[in-house]
Amino acid sequence: MRKSLLIIDDSELDRAIFNEIFKKNYRVLRAATAYEGLDQVRKNAADLAVVVLDICLQRGPSGFSVLERIHKLEGCSRIPVILLTAEPEPQWVYRGVEIGAADFLVKPLAPIATQERIRSIIEQHWGTEEEQDAEAPEGKISLAQAELLTQRWQRKFLSFCQNHDITFSSYVQRLRVITSALANAYCELYPESGLTPYDAKLISMASGFAEVGQLALPDDIIWGGAEQPEPERSLFYQHTKLGSEFFKEGPPEWEPLLSYCAEVAMFHHKNYDGSGFPTALSRDEIPLSAQLVHTAMMCSDLADRYENEHNISKMVYRALSLRAGSILSPKMLKAVEASQKPLENVFRTMRHQQRAEDVEEKLRVKEALSVRPTEPPAKSGGKLGLKNPLINRRPK
């Protein structure tokens, strides 16, 4: 289990307050500068549950720069980083979400609220204490080895996607967190299923590779999706098989991670009633790993649809409840209901991301309107206007 928390803050008082809040349950590491903080991350990467990082550091790089550096360190890309600020300026929130902040805390810290907020984030990313301590069955890959392996694969996978949409990385991370929440809930609700905390962690890791097979398809086929006419539609359907084959015949010591990756890649478009693709299997014949990731994708899609609603998680659950027994199983719906709290945290972060995109879009439009007719229009950069073909996931 990860038992260390790190706070990087140039305020001695704030470091002391953070230590008092968490010292009974965690080993609290403290750093006064960006460089001290990065050094602590390197030394304690395997044990760090979370990093709390002040945005406005007086000496050295800013908190934003430190956040980016942490996620580039070997074995540190999954460590959640919470930004700390005395003045939650909207542009700071947008910037933080854009580069991967897990959440924000506002000074002064309220002890009880801070404890609850950080505990919730730790469980989202690493699971409960029992899940973090889950041991691998004899002869199977350890969770530490699986985490290191999937991080390496993920970096390679995302490097191929960066020219399609730079937001795909945040989508993959979101999918993994949602899958983890659903899998953990399913473990508790249905112990007879045989799904263990160990399996739940591996399935959440596998979720990030659901669409890896699309890398083998031409862009125009990916953009067309499942709605395009034949023969392009059948070619699009092939990405599930291609993705599954990618994980076949690997080293036995990587099991069962490889099997979960192959199942997810093959059946993540498969509906519970047998519709969707590929055509084989229906209901409980569909691997549980694929059912979990399929449901997580629907949660993410529906959250995007209801992003302007006051209670996104309620709307997502209501929409899924109309599909229970056809698109997803009744048991999977129960898992969604039991995951309401972690899902709400994910959807809140998504809302920050959308607001950031809205601000950038307005700036882009304003810039385009200000260009004189005799000048060529400026090219938009970043993620604006770049629809990601890899998120064209399922038929409507």
PDB file of C-alpha atoms in Angstrom, residues 91-354:
ATOM      1  CA  GLN A  91      -7.252  30.432 -15.839  1.00  0.00           C
ATOM      2  CA  TRP A  92      -5.112  28.598 -13.284  1.00  0.00           C
ATOM      3  CA  VAL A  93      -7.759  25.926 -12.861  1.00  0.00           C
ATOM      4  CA  TYR A  94      -8.014  25.518 -16.642  1.00  0.00           C
ATOM      5  CA  ARG A  95      -4.260  25.314 -17.045  1.00  0.00           C
ATOM      6  CA  GLY A  96      -3.928  22.773 -14.251  1.00  0.00           C
ATOM      7  CA  VAL A  97      -6.604  20.457 -15.617  1.00  0.00           C
ATOM      8  CA  GLU A  98      -5.120  20.714 -19.091  1.00  0.00           C
ATOM      9  CA  ILE A  99      -1.744  19.393 -17.945  1.00  0.00           C
ATOM     10  CA  GLY A 100      -3.107  16.665 -15.684  1.00  0.00           C
ATOM     11  CA  ALA A 101      -3.941  17.991 -12.200  1.00  0.00           C
ATOM     12  CA  ALA A 102      -6.166  15.592 -10.270  1.00  0.00           C
ATOM     13  CA  ASP A 103      -7.896  18.348  -8.261  1.00  0.00           C
ATOM     14  CA  PHE A 104      -7.470  21.716  -6.526  1.00  0.00           C
ATOM     15  CA  LEU A 105      -7.336  22.769  -2.893  1.00  0.00           C
ATOM     16  CA  VAL A 106      -7.802  26.356  -1.745  1.00  0.00           C
ATOM     17  CA  LYS A 107      -5.932  27.858   1.197  1.00  0.00           C
ATOM     18  CA  PRO A 108      -6.465  28.012   4.090  1.00  0.00           C
ATOM     19  CA  LEU A 109      -6.888  24.240   4.389  1.00  0.00           C
ATOM     20  CA  ALA A 110      -9.931  22.993   6.299  1.00  0.00           C
ATOM     21  CA  PRO A 111      -8.700  19.800   8.038  1.00  0.00           C
ATOM     22  CA  ILE A 112     -11.784  17.580   7.752  1.00  0.00           C
ATOM     23  CA  ALA A 113     -12.668  18.626   4.209  1.00  0.00           C
ATOM     24  CA  THR A 114      -9.027  18.266   3.113  1.00  0.00           C
ATOM     25  CA  GLN A 115      -8.786  14.780   4.627  1.00  0.00           C
ATOM     26  CA  GLU A 116     -11.929  13.631   2.856  1.00  0.00           C
ATOM     27  CA  ARG A 117     -10.978  15.179  -0.476  1.00  0.00           C
ATOM     28  CA  ILE A 118      -7.504  13.670  -0.558  1.00  0.00           C
ATOM     29  CA  ARG A 119      -8.657  10.257   0.719  1.00  0.00           C
ATOM     30  CA  SER A 120     -11.216  10.160  -2.088  1.00  0.00           C
ATOM     31  CA  ILE A 121      -8.584  10.996  -4.721  1.00  0.00           C
ATOM     32  CA  ILE A 122      -6.201   8.359  -3.374  1.00  0.00           C
ATOM     33  CA  GLU A 123      -8.930   5.703  -3.572  1.00  0.00           C
ATOM     34  CA  GLN A 124      -9.829   6.795  -7.108  1.00  0.00           C
ATOM     35  CA  HIS A 125      -6.272   6.323  -8.302  1.00  0.00           C
ATOM     36  CA  TRP A 126      -5.000   3.452  -6.174  1.00  0.00           C
ATOM     37  CA  GLY A 127      -8.071   1.798  -4.646  1.00  0.00           C
ATOM     38  CA  THR A 128      -8.859   1.167  -0.979  1.00  0.00           C
ATOM     39  CA  GLU A 129      -6.240  -0.174   1.431  1.00  0.00           C
ATOM     40  CA  GLU A 130      -7.421  -3.718   0.771  1.00  0.00           C
ATOM     41  CA  GLU A 131      -7.200  -3.239  -2.987  1.00  0.00           C
ATOM     42  CA  GLN A 132      -3.755  -1.651  -2.812  1.00  0.00           C
ATOM     43  CA  ASP A 133      -2.486  -4.553  -0.715  1.00  0.00           C
ATOM     44  CA  ALA A 134      -3.900  -7.175  -3.093  1.00  0.00           C
ATOM     45  CA  GLU A 135      -1.242  -9.764  -3.803  1.00  0.00           C
ATOM     46  CA  ALA A 136      -0.729 -11.510  -7.115  1.00  0.00           C
ATOM     47  CA  PRO A 137      -1.577 -15.217  -7.230  1.00  0.00           C
ATOM     48  CA  GLU A 138       1.464 -17.457  -7.456  1.00  0.00           C
ATOM     49  CA  GLY A 139       3.007 -17.387 -10.918  1.00  0.00           C
ATOM     50  CA  LYS A 140       1.088 -14.269 -11.994  1.00  0.00           C
ATOM     51  CA  ILE A 141       2.386 -10.779 -12.700  1.00  0.00           C
ATOM     52  CA  SER A 142       2.625  -8.503  -9.669  1.00  0.00           C
ATOM     53  CA  LEU A 143       0.674  -5.264  -9.616  1.00  0.00           C
ATOM     54  CA  ALA A 144       3.918  -3.278  -9.446  1.00  0.00           C
ATOM     55  CA  GLN A 145       5.274  -5.046 -12.533  1.00  0.00           C
ATOM     56  CA  ALA A 146       1.960  -4.632 -14.359  1.00  0.00           C
ATOM     57  CA  GLU A 147       1.874  -0.921 -13.547  1.00  0.00           C
ATOM     58  CA  LEU A 148       5.388  -0.383 -14.868  1.00  0.00           C
ATOM     59  CA  LEU A 149       4.639  -2.386 -18.003  1.00  0.00           C
ATOM     60  CA  THR A 150       1.377  -0.604 -18.824  1.00  0.00           C
ATOM     61  CA  GLN A 151       2.955   2.800 -18.243  1.00  0.00           C
ATOM     62  CA  ARG A 152       5.596   1.980 -20.843  1.00  0.00           C
ATOM     63  CA  TRP A 153       2.988   0.712 -23.309  1.00  0.00           C
ATOM     64  CA  GLN A 154       0.808   3.751 -22.629  1.00  0.00           C
ATOM     65  CA  ARG A 155       3.597   6.187 -23.437  1.00  0.00           C
ATOM     66  CA  LYS A 156       4.203   4.454 -26.755  1.00  0.00           C
ATOM     67  CA  PHE A 157       0.489   4.255 -27.556  1.00  0.00           C
ATOM     68  CA  LEU A 158      -0.120   7.922 -26.786  1.00  0.00           C
ATOM     69  CA  SER A 159       2.920   8.986 -28.792  1.00  0.00           C
ATOM     70  CA  PHE A 160       1.183   7.582 -31.873  1.00  0.00           C
ATOM     71  CA  CYS A 161      -2.007   9.485 -31.028  1.00  0.00           C
ATOM     72  CA  GLN A 162      -0.502  12.916 -30.340  1.00  0.00           C
ATOM     73  CA  ASN A 163      -0.981  14.177 -33.900  1.00  0.00           C
ATOM     74  CA  HIS A 164      -4.683  13.307 -33.819  1.00  0.00           C
ATOM     75  CA  ASP A 165      -5.689  14.975 -30.542  1.00  0.00           C
ATOM     76  CA  ILE A 166      -3.560  16.010 -27.594  1.00  0.00           C
ATOM     77  CA  THR A 167      -6.573  15.515 -25.295  1.00  0.00           C
ATOM     78  CA  PHE A 168      -6.576  11.748 -25.886  1.00  0.00           C
ATOM     79  CA  SER A 169      -4.158  11.267 -22.994  1.00  0.00           C
ATOM     80  CA  SER A 170      -6.635  12.820 -20.536  1.00  0.00           C
ATOM     81  CA  TYR A 171      -9.429  10.669 -22.006  1.00  0.00           C
ATOM     82  CA  VAL A 172      -7.413   7.478 -21.420  1.00  0.00           C
ATOM     83  CA  GLN A 173      -6.701   8.513 -17.830  1.00  0.00           C
ATOM     84  CA  ARG A 174     -10.380   9.303 -17.270  1.00  0.00           C
ATOM     85  CA  LEU A 175     -11.398   5.916 -18.676  1.00  0.00           C
ATOM     86  CA  ARG A 176      -8.977   4.148 -16.381  1.00  0.00           C
ATOM     87  CA  VAL A 177     -10.301   5.914 -13.276  1.00  0.00           C
ATOM     88  CA  ILE A 178     -13.928   5.167 -14.205  1.00  0.00           C
ATOM     89  CA  THR A 179     -13.122   1.520 -14.950  1.00  0.00           C
ATOM     90  CA  SER A 180     -11.324   1.223 -11.618  1.00  0.00           C
ATOM     91  CA  ALA A 181     -14.316   2.638  -9.740  1.00  0.00           C
ATOM     92  CA  LEU A 182     -16.737   0.257 -11.479  1.00  0.00           C
ATOM     93  CA  ALA A 183     -14.489  -2.784 -11.008  1.00  0.00           C
ATOM     94  CA  ASN A 184     -13.986  -2.046  -7.310  1.00  0.00           C
ATOM     95  CA  ALA A 185     -17.731  -1.697  -6.814  1.00  0.00           C
ATOM     96  CA  TYR A 186     -18.397  -4.918  -8.722  1.00  0.00           C
ATOM     97  CA  CYS A 187     -15.930  -6.783  -6.475  1.00  0.00           C
ATOM     98  CA  GLU A 188     -17.819  -5.707  -3.366  1.00  0.00           C
ATOM     99  CA  LEU A 189     -21.307  -6.240  -4.781  1.00  0.00           C
ATOM    100  CA  TYR A 190     -20.726  -9.627  -6.413  1.00  0.00           C
ATOM    101  CA  PRO A 191     -17.962 -11.620  -4.677  1.00  0.00           C
ATOM    102  CA  GLU A 192     -19.388 -14.761  -6.279  1.00  0.00           C
ATOM    103  CA  SER A 193     -18.232 -13.424  -9.659  1.00  0.00           C
ATOM    104  CA  GLY A 194     -14.648 -14.331  -8.763  1.00  0.00           C
ATOM    105  CA  LEU A 195     -13.448 -10.801  -9.524  1.00  0.00           C
ATOM    106  CA  THR A 196     -10.776  -9.920  -6.964  1.00  0.00           C
ATOM    107  CA  PRO A 197      -9.168  -6.558  -6.114  1.00  0.00           C
ATOM    108  CA  TYR A 198      -6.082  -7.843  -7.948  1.00  0.00           C
ATOM    109  CA  ASP A 199      -8.113  -8.500 -11.112  1.00  0.00           C
ATOM    110  CA  ALA A 200      -9.891  -5.160 -10.771  1.00  0.00           C
ATOM    111  CA  LYS A 201      -6.563  -3.315 -10.823  1.00  0.00           C
ATOM    112  CA  LEU A 202      -5.357  -5.192 -13.902  1.00  0.00           C
ATOM    113  CA  ILE A 203      -8.625  -4.533 -15.773  1.00  0.00           C
ATOM    114  CA  SER A 204      -8.359  -0.811 -15.037  1.00  0.00           C
ATOM    115  CA  MET A 205      -4.829  -0.892 -16.491  1.00  0.00           C
ATOM    116  CA  ALA A 206      -6.075  -2.766 -19.571  1.00  0.00           C
ATOM    117  CA  SER A 207      -8.829  -0.204 -20.226  1.00  0.00           C
ATOM    118  CA  GLY A 208      -6.341   2.274 -21.676  1.00  0.00           C
ATOM    119  CA  PHE A 209      -5.657  -0.049 -24.627  1.00  0.00           C
ATOM    120  CA  ALA A 210      -9.240  -0.654 -25.731  1.00  0.00           C
ATOM    121  CA  GLU A 211      -8.770   1.256 -28.992  1.00  0.00           C
ATOM    122  CA  VAL A 212      -5.195   0.277 -29.793  1.00  0.00           C
ATOM    123  CA  GLY A 213      -6.377  -1.626 -32.902  1.00  0.00           C
ATOM    124  CA  GLN A 214      -7.501   1.621 -34.537  1.00  0.00           C
ATOM    125  CA  LEU A 215      -3.847   2.522 -35.033  1.00  0.00           C
ATOM    126  CA  ALA A 216      -3.804  -0.105 -37.818  1.00  0.00           C
ATOM    127  CA  LEU A 217      -6.618   1.584 -39.780  1.00  0.00           C
ATOM    128  CA  PRO A 218      -6.507   4.517 -42.238  1.00  0.00           C
ATOM    129  CA  ASP A 219      -7.712   7.783 -40.754  1.00  0.00           C
ATOM    130  CA  ASP A 220     -10.692   8.057 -43.094  1.00  0.00           C
ATOM    131  CA  ILE A 221     -11.966   4.659 -41.918  1.00  0.00           C
ATOM    132  CA  ILE A 222     -11.545   5.666 -38.272  1.00  0.00           C
ATOM    133  CA  TRP A 223     -13.397   8.943 -38.854  1.00  0.00           C
ATOM    134  CA  GLY A 224     -16.252   7.118 -40.559  1.00  0.00           C
ATOM    135  CA  GLY A 225     -16.867   4.936 -37.525  1.00  0.00           C
ATOM    136  CA  ALA A 226     -19.519   2.236 -37.278  1.00  0.00           C
ATOM    137  CA  GLU A 227     -22.121   4.331 -39.125  1.00  0.00           C
ATOM    138  CA  GLN A 228     -20.343   4.380 -42.498  1.00  0.00           C
ATOM    139  CA  PRO A 229     -21.530   2.201 -45.413  1.00  0.00           C
ATOM    140  CA  GLU A 230     -19.952  -1.048 -46.500  1.00  0.00           C
ATOM    141  CA  PRO A 231     -17.261  -2.091 -47.206  1.00  0.00           C
ATOM    142  CA  GLU A 232     -15.690   0.592 -44.995  1.00  0.00           C
ATOM    143  CA  ARG A 233     -17.858  -0.380 -42.019  1.00  0.00           C
ATOM    144  CA  SER A 234     -16.551  -3.957 -41.955  1.00  0.00           C
ATOM    145  CA  LEU A 235     -13.017  -2.638 -42.179  1.00  0.00           C
ATOM    146  CA  PHE A 236     -13.686  -0.398 -39.179  1.00  0.00           C
ATOM    147  CA  TYR A 237     -15.010  -3.399 -37.250  1.00  0.00           C
ATOM    148  CA  GLN A 238     -11.652  -5.110 -37.773  1.00  0.00           C
ATOM    149  CA  HIS A 239      -9.932  -2.850 -35.260  1.00  0.00           C
ATOM    150  CA  THR A 240     -11.234  -4.951 -32.367  1.00  0.00           C
ATOM    151  CA  LYS A 241      -9.605  -8.110 -33.721  1.00  0.00           C
ATOM    152  CA  LEU A 242      -6.408  -6.253 -34.603  1.00  0.00           C
ATOM    153  CA  GLY A 243      -6.192  -4.812 -31.129  1.00  0.00           C
ATOM    154  CA  SER A 244      -6.791  -8.178 -29.519  1.00  0.00           C
ATOM    155  CA  GLU A 245      -4.113  -9.858 -31.644  1.00  0.00           C
ATOM    156  CA  PHE A 246      -1.624  -7.259 -30.454  1.00  0.00           C
ATOM    157  CA  PHE A 247      -1.681  -8.835 -26.978  1.00  0.00           C
ATOM    158  CA  LYS A 248      -1.577 -12.500 -28.014  1.00  0.00           C
ATOM    159  CA  GLU A 249       1.408 -14.830 -27.512  1.00  0.00           C
ATOM    160  CA  GLY A 250       3.212 -12.627 -25.010  1.00  0.00           C
ATOM    161  CA  PRO A 251       5.437 -13.886 -22.195  1.00  0.00           C
ATOM    162  CA  PRO A 252       3.531 -16.121 -19.719  1.00  0.00           C
ATOM    163  CA  GLU A 253       4.896 -14.076 -16.814  1.00  0.00           C
ATOM    164  CA  TRP A 254       2.800 -11.139 -18.028  1.00  0.00           C
ATOM    165  CA  GLU A 255      -0.466 -12.973 -17.448  1.00  0.00           C
ATOM    166  CA  PRO A 256      -3.284 -12.348 -16.754  1.00  0.00           C
ATOM    167  CA  LEU A 257      -2.649  -8.728 -17.796  1.00  0.00           C
ATOM    168  CA  LEU A 258      -2.246  -9.693 -21.457  1.00  0.00           C
ATOM    169  CA  SER A 259      -5.491 -11.674 -21.451  1.00  0.00           C
ATOM    170  CA  TYR A 260      -7.416  -8.758 -19.982  1.00  0.00           C
ATOM    171  CA  CYS A 261      -5.941  -6.386 -22.564  1.00  0.00           C
ATOM    172  CA  ALA A 262      -6.911  -8.784 -25.372  1.00  0.00           C
ATOM    173  CA  GLU A 263     -10.475  -9.212 -24.026  1.00  0.00           C
ATOM    174  CA  VAL A 264     -10.993  -5.481 -23.651  1.00  0.00           C
ATOM    175  CA  ALA A 265      -9.653  -4.736 -27.131  1.00  0.00           C
ATOM    176  CA  MET A 266     -11.884  -7.415 -28.700  1.00  0.00           C
ATOM    177  CA  PHE A 267     -15.199  -6.850 -26.909  1.00  0.00           C
ATOM    178  CA  HIS A 268     -15.322  -3.211 -25.733  1.00  0.00           C
ATOM    179  CA  HIS A 269     -18.004  -2.456 -28.372  1.00  0.00           C
ATOM    180  CA  LYS A 270     -20.121  -5.450 -27.370  1.00  0.00           C
ATOM    181  CA  ASN A 271     -23.551  -4.862 -25.865  1.00  0.00           C
ATOM    182  CA  TYR A 272     -25.001  -7.167 -23.223  1.00  0.00           C
ATOM    183  CA  ASP A 273     -27.842  -8.379 -25.478  1.00  0.00           C
ATOM    184  CA  GLY A 274     -25.375  -9.502 -28.160  1.00  0.00           C
ATOM    185  CA  SER A 275     -25.683  -6.472 -30.435  1.00  0.00           C
ATOM    186  CA  GLY A 276     -22.637  -4.437 -31.310  1.00  0.00           C
ATOM    187  CA  PHE A 277     -19.490  -6.091 -32.610  1.00  0.00           C
ATOM    188  CA  PRO A 278     -17.905  -8.579 -33.013  1.00  0.00           C
ATOM    189  CA  THR A 279     -20.964 -10.743 -33.598  1.00  0.00           C
ATOM    190  CA  ALA A 280     -20.046 -13.622 -31.272  1.00  0.00           C
ATOM    191  CA  LEU A 281     -21.117 -13.850 -27.614  1.00  0.00           C
ATOM    192  CA  SER A 282     -23.905 -12.263 -25.614  1.00  0.00           C
ATOM    193  CA  ARG A 283     -24.910 -11.644 -22.014  1.00  0.00           C
ATOM    194  CA  ASP A 284     -22.628 -13.312 -19.454  1.00  0.00           C
ATOM    195  CA  GLU A 285     -20.571 -14.971 -22.185  1.00  0.00           C
ATOM    196  CA  ILE A 286     -18.988 -11.555 -22.736  1.00  0.00           C
ATOM    197  CA  PRO A 287     -15.825 -11.289 -20.591  1.00  0.00           C
ATOM    198  CA  LEU A 288     -16.437  -9.298 -17.432  1.00  0.00           C
ATOM    199  CA  SER A 289     -13.346  -7.197 -18.180  1.00  0.00           C
ATOM    200  CA  ALA A 290     -14.882  -6.017 -21.459  1.00  0.00           C
ATOM    201  CA  GLN A 291     -18.271  -5.380 -19.832  1.00  0.00           C
ATOM    202  CA  LEU A 292     -16.622  -3.120 -17.264  1.00  0.00           C
ATOM    203  CA  VAL A 293     -14.676  -1.107 -19.851  1.00  0.00           C
ATOM    204  CA  HIS A 294     -17.718  -0.935 -22.175  1.00  0.00           C
ATOM    205  CA  THR A 295     -19.749   0.534 -19.292  1.00  0.00           C
ATOM    206  CA  ALA A 296     -16.944   2.946 -18.383  1.00  0.00           C
ATOM    207  CA  MET A 297     -16.897   4.211 -21.986  1.00  0.00           C
ATOM    208  CA  MET A 298     -20.645   4.776 -21.876  1.00  0.00           C
ATOM    209  CA  CYS A 299     -20.296   6.675 -18.587  1.00  0.00           C
ATOM    210  CA  SER A 300     -17.667   8.912 -20.166  1.00  0.00           C
ATOM    211  CA  ASP A 301     -19.712   9.464 -23.346  1.00  0.00           C
ATOM    212  CA  LEU A 302     -22.883  10.286 -21.412  1.00  0.00           C
ATOM    213  CA  ALA A 303     -21.004  12.628 -19.086  1.00  0.00           C
ATOM    214  CA  ASP A 304     -19.867  14.566 -22.158  1.00  0.00           C
ATOM    215  CA  ARG A 305     -23.469  14.690 -23.351  1.00  0.00           C
ATOM    216  CA  TYR A 306     -24.766  16.000 -20.012  1.00  0.00           C
ATOM    217  CA  GLU A 307     -21.812  18.244 -19.211  1.00  0.00           C
ATOM    218  CA  ASN A 308     -24.056  21.285 -18.704  1.00  0.00           C
ATOM    219  CA  GLU A 309     -26.408  19.542 -16.274  1.00  0.00           C
ATOM    220  CA  HIS A 310     -26.219  20.374 -12.579  1.00  0.00           C
ATOM    221  CA  ASN A 311     -25.955  16.723 -11.516  1.00  0.00           C
ATOM    222  CA  ILE A 312     -24.040  14.891 -14.238  1.00  0.00           C
ATOM    223  CA  SER A 313     -23.779  11.578 -12.387  1.00  0.00           C
ATOM    224  CA  LYS A 314     -27.545  11.472 -11.835  1.00  0.00           C
ATOM    225  CA  MET A 315     -28.196  12.050 -15.525  1.00  0.00           C
ATOM    226  CA  VAL A 316     -25.640   9.403 -16.511  1.00  0.00           C
ATOM    227  CA  TYR A 317     -27.230   6.853 -14.187  1.00  0.00           C
ATOM    228  CA  ARG A 318     -30.720   7.666 -15.454  1.00  0.00           C
ATOM    229  CA  ALA A 319     -29.639   7.199 -19.072  1.00  0.00           C
ATOM    230  CA  LEU A 320     -27.918   3.905 -18.283  1.00  0.00           C
ATOM    231  CA  SER A 321     -30.910   2.615 -16.336  1.00  0.00           C
ATOM    232  CA  LEU A 322     -32.948   2.797 -19.567  1.00  0.00           C
ATOM    233  CA  ARG A 323     -30.395   0.512 -21.211  1.00  0.00           C
ATOM    234  CA  ALA A 324     -30.068  -2.106 -18.457  1.00  0.00           C
ATOM    235  CA  GLY A 325     -30.642  -5.597 -19.852  1.00  0.00           C
ATOM    236  CA  SER A 326     -29.817  -4.546 -23.403  1.00  0.00           C
ATOM    237  CA  ILE A 327     -26.671  -2.394 -23.585  1.00  0.00           C
ATOM    238  CA  LEU A 328     -25.381  -3.303 -20.119  1.00  0.00           C
ATOM    239  CA  SER A 329     -26.280  -5.905 -17.523  1.00  0.00           C
ATOM    240  CA  PRO A 330     -28.444  -5.094 -14.468  1.00  0.00           C
ATOM    241  CA  LYS A 331     -25.437  -6.011 -12.296  1.00  0.00           C
ATOM    242  CA  MET A 332     -23.287  -3.494 -14.139  1.00  0.00           C
ATOM    243  CA  LEU A 333     -25.934  -0.826 -13.529  1.00  0.00           C
ATOM    244  CA  LYS A 334     -25.729  -1.595  -9.807  1.00  0.00           C
ATOM    245  CA  ALA A 335     -21.968  -1.112  -9.987  1.00  0.00           C
ATOM    246  CA  VAL A 336     -22.512   2.321 -11.573  1.00  0.00           C
ATOM    247  CA  GLU A 337     -24.905   3.246  -8.775  1.00  0.00           C
ATOM    248  CA  ALA A 338     -22.408   2.096  -6.131  1.00  0.00           C
ATOM    249  CA  SER A 339     -19.643   4.161  -7.800  1.00  0.00           C
ATOM    250  CA  GLN A 340     -21.509   7.462  -7.634  1.00  0.00           C
ATOM    251  CA  LYS A 341     -19.026   9.289  -5.404  1.00  0.00           C
ATOM    252  CA  PRO A 342     -15.819   8.579  -7.371  1.00  0.00           C
ATOM    253  CA  LEU A 343     -17.686   9.189 -10.637  1.00  0.00           C
ATOM    254  CA  GLU A 344     -18.831  12.596  -9.409  1.00  0.00           C
ATOM    255  CA  ASN A 345     -15.185  13.541  -8.797  1.00  0.00           C
ATOM    256  CA  VAL A 346     -14.236  12.434 -12.312  1.00  0.00           C
ATOM    257  CA  PHE A 347     -17.098  14.360 -13.890  1.00  0.00           C
ATOM    258  CA  ARG A 348     -16.190  17.506 -11.928  1.00  0.00           C
ATOM    259  CA  THR A 349     -12.706  17.400 -13.419  1.00  0.00           C
ATOM    260  CA  MET A 350     -14.209  16.870 -16.871  1.00  0.00           C
ATOM    261  CA  ARG A 351     -16.295  19.995 -16.395  1.00  0.00           C
ATOM    262  CA  HIS A 352     -13.143  22.024 -15.635  1.00  0.00           C
ATOM    263  CA  GLN A 353     -11.616  20.606 -18.824  1.00  0.00           C
ATOM    264  CA  GLN A 354     -14.635  21.590 -20.907  1.00  0.00           C
TER     265      GLN A 354
END
